[in-house]
């Protein structure tokens, strides 16, 4: 495994741990009750790959395919990072719908604001 892949996977693990800690926090329940919004926003995108989009376990074209999303699916996006170039676009989005998986931003159109950096 390359150093870059190891660093990216470490980043994913840290993000997942932070999300898990936030969802288990009593303060989070208090924020929800009071209307405070201290959690990072969840961004959304629409899959535009006609044949569906392969989602991977790292932001690289050669990494393991975790699952696929069909054309026109709405996907929740946690953040973006640089990775392998896909058709002139080196951005990848970390999707957060139960399985953390990476999708090339080349095939996901943002709905609303662009995702924050990981």
mmCIF file of C-alpha atoms in Angstrom:
data_model
loop_
_atom_site.group_PDB
_atom_site.id
_atom_site.type_symbol
_atom_site.label_atom_id
_atom_site.label_comp_id
_atom_site.label_asym_id
_atom_site.label_seq_id
_atom_site.Cartn_x
_atom_site.Cartn_y
_atom_site.Cartn_z
ATOM 1 C CA UNK A 1 0.000 0.000 0.000
ATOM 2 C CA UNK A 2 1.380 3.391 -0.946
ATOM 3 C CA UNK A 3 1.920 6.136 1.620
ATOM 4 C CA UNK A 4 -0.777 8.247 -0.044
ATOM 5 C CA UNK A 5 -3.330 5.428 0.167
ATOM 6 C CA UNK A 6 -2.405 4.801 3.807
ATOM 7 C CA UNK A 7 -2.847 8.493 4.654
ATOM 8 C CA UNK A 8 -6.207 8.628 2.854
ATOM 9 C CA UNK A 9 -7.436 5.525 4.669
ATOM 10 C CA UNK A 10 -6.274 7.000 7.977
ATOM 11 C CA UNK A 11 -8.262 10.145 7.145
ATOM 12 C CA UNK A 12 -11.342 8.046 6.449
ATOM 13 C CA UNK A 13 -10.931 6.237 9.769
ATOM 14 C CA UNK A 14 -10.548 9.534 11.652
ATOM 15 C CA UNK A 15 -13.640 10.994 9.944
ATOM 16 C CA UNK A 16 -15.642 7.862 10.727
ATOM 17 C CA UNK A 17 -14.524 7.891 14.368
ATOM 18 C CA UNK A 18 -15.393 11.577 14.716
ATOM 19 C CA UNK A 19 -18.830 10.969 13.228
ATOM 20 C CA UNK A 20 -19.414 8.011 15.533
ATOM 21 C CA UNK A 21 -18.327 10.051 18.564
ATOM 22 C CA UNK A 22 -20.587 12.927 17.544
ATOM 23 C CA UNK A 23 -23.626 10.706 17.133
ATOM 24 C CA UNK A 24 -23.050 9.102 20.525
ATOM 25 C CA UNK A 25 -22.581 12.427 22.300
ATOM 26 C CA UNK A 26 -25.198 13.592 24.826
ATOM 27 C CA UNK A 27 -24.338 17.152 23.783
ATOM 28 C CA UNK A 28 -25.525 16.323 20.282
ATOM 29 C CA UNK A 29 -28.947 15.342 21.615
ATOM 30 C CA UNK A 30 -29.057 18.611 23.539
ATOM 31 C CA UNK A 31 -28.121 20.561 20.388
ATOM 32 C CA UNK A 32 -30.899 18.835 18.463
ATOM 33 C CA UNK A 33 -33.396 19.709 21.195
ATOM 34 C CA UNK A 34 -32.323 23.364 21.276
ATOM 35 C CA UNK A 35 -31.998 23.732 17.514
ATOM 36 C CA UNK A 36 -28.220 24.346 17.586
ATOM 37 C CA UNK A 37 -26.382 23.021 14.528
ATOM 38 C CA UNK A 38 -22.781 22.243 15.424
ATOM 39 C CA UNK A 39 -22.455 19.207 13.154
ATOM 40 C CA UNK A 40 -20.761 19.464 9.779
ATOM 41 C CA UNK A 41 -23.323 19.738 7.005
ATOM 42 C CA UNK A 42 -24.178 16.795 4.808
ATOM 43 C CA UNK A 43 -24.009 17.787 1.177
ATOM 44 C CA UNK A 44 -25.927 16.098 -1.626
ATOM 45 C CA UNK A 45 -25.196 15.165 -5.189
ATOM 46 C CA UNK A 46 -26.836 13.435 -8.146
ATOM 47 C CA UNK A 47 -25.150 10.552 -9.991
ATOM 48 C CA UNK A 48 -24.784 11.440 -13.678
ATOM 49 C CA UNK A 49 -22.932 8.329 -14.890
ATOM 50 C CA UNK A 50 -25.384 6.761 -17.387
ATOM 51 C CA UNK A 51 -24.291 3.214 -16.546
ATOM 52 C CA UNK A 52 -24.173 3.865 -12.778
ATOM 53 C CA UNK A 53 -21.277 4.889 -10.562
ATOM 54 C CA UNK A 54 -18.785 2.508 -8.955
ATOM 55 C CA UNK A 55 -18.059 3.523 -5.370
ATOM 56 C CA UNK A 56 -14.668 2.569 -3.997
ATOM 57 C CA UNK A 57 -12.882 2.108 -0.673
ATOM 58 C CA UNK A 58 -10.284 4.799 -1.535
ATOM 59 C CA UNK A 59 -10.231 7.777 -3.922
ATOM 60 C CA UNK A 60 -8.340 5.841 -6.565
ATOM 61 C CA UNK A 61 -9.457 4.176 -9.784
ATOM 62 C CA UNK A 62 -7.766 0.915 -8.843
ATOM 63 C CA UNK A 63 -9.210 0.546 -5.352
ATOM 64 C CA UNK A 64 -11.794 -2.065 -4.431
ATOM 65 C CA UNK A 65 -15.376 -1.423 -5.578
ATOM 66 C CA UNK A 66 -17.621 -1.347 -2.500
ATOM 67 C CA UNK A 67 -20.939 -0.929 -4.330
ATOM 68 C CA UNK A 68 -22.570 1.009 -7.153
ATOM 69 C CA UNK A 69 -25.161 3.777 -7.337
ATOM 70 C CA UNK A 70 -27.565 3.967 -10.269
ATOM 71 C CA UNK A 71 -27.893 6.861 -12.691
ATOM 72 C CA UNK A 72 -29.834 9.802 -11.243
ATOM 73 C CA UNK A 73 -29.518 8.580 -7.621
ATOM 74 C CA UNK A 74 -29.252 11.263 -4.920
ATOM 75 C CA UNK A 75 -26.231 10.592 -2.689
ATOM 76 C CA UNK A 76 -25.165 12.183 0.635
ATOM 77 C CA UNK A 77 -21.643 13.632 0.534
ATOM 78 C CA UNK A 78 -19.506 14.139 3.648
ATOM 79 C CA UNK A 79 -16.455 15.830 2.099
ATOM 80 C CA UNK A 80 -14.139 15.976 -0.923
ATOM 81 C CA UNK A 81 -10.470 15.233 -1.493
ATOM 82 C CA UNK A 82 -7.983 14.924 -4.310
ATOM 83 C CA UNK A 83 -7.332 11.523 -5.828
ATOM 84 C CA UNK A 84 -6.843 9.804 -9.148
ATOM 85 C CA UNK A 85 -7.764 11.822 -12.221
ATOM 86 C CA UNK A 86 -10.990 10.690 -13.886
ATOM 87 C CA UNK A 87 -11.698 12.413 -17.185
ATOM 88 C CA UNK A 88 -9.821 15.569 -16.206
ATOM 89 C CA UNK A 89 -11.270 15.769 -12.668
ATOM 90 C CA UNK A 90 -9.151 14.672 -9.686
ATOM 91 C CA UNK A 91 -11.792 15.335 -6.994
ATOM 92 C CA UNK A 92 -13.463 12.482 -5.138
ATOM 93 C CA UNK A 93 -16.431 12.638 -2.760
ATOM 94 C CA UNK A 94 -16.740 10.596 0.427
ATOM 95 C CA UNK A 95 -20.332 9.352 0.583
ATOM 96 C CA UNK A 96 -22.014 8.776 3.925
ATOM 97 C CA UNK A 97 -25.071 6.599 3.578
ATOM 98 C CA UNK A 98 -24.187 3.713 5.859
ATOM 99 C CA UNK A 99 -21.078 2.551 4.033
ATOM 100 C CA UNK A 100 -18.288 5.068 3.660
ATOM 101 C CA UNK A 101 -17.356 4.943 0.003
ATOM 102 C CA UNK A 102 -15.622 7.213 -2.509
ATOM 103 C CA UNK A 103 -17.125 8.322 -5.812
ATOM 104 C CA UNK A 104 -15.453 10.353 -8.529
ATOM 105 C CA UNK A 105 -16.772 13.932 -8.583
ATOM 106 C CA UNK A 106 -16.650 13.691 -12.385
ATOM 107 C CA UNK A 107 -19.868 11.669 -12.181
ATOM 108 C CA UNK A 108 -21.643 13.436 -9.293
ATOM 109 C CA UNK A 109 -23.329 16.829 -9.775
ATOM 110 C CA UNK A 110 -23.621 18.900 -6.614
ATOM 111 C CA UNK A 111 -27.081 19.764 -5.355
ATOM 112 C CA UNK A 112 -26.565 23.061 -3.551
ATOM 113 C CA UNK A 113 -23.187 23.986 -2.111
ATOM 114 C CA UNK A 114 -19.993 22.166 -3.043
ATOM 115 C CA UNK A 115 -18.782 19.822 -0.286
ATOM 116 C CA UNK A 116 -16.134 20.926 2.174
ATOM 117 C CA UNK A 117 -12.589 19.533 2.039
ATOM 118 C CA UNK A 118 -11.857 16.434 4.126
#
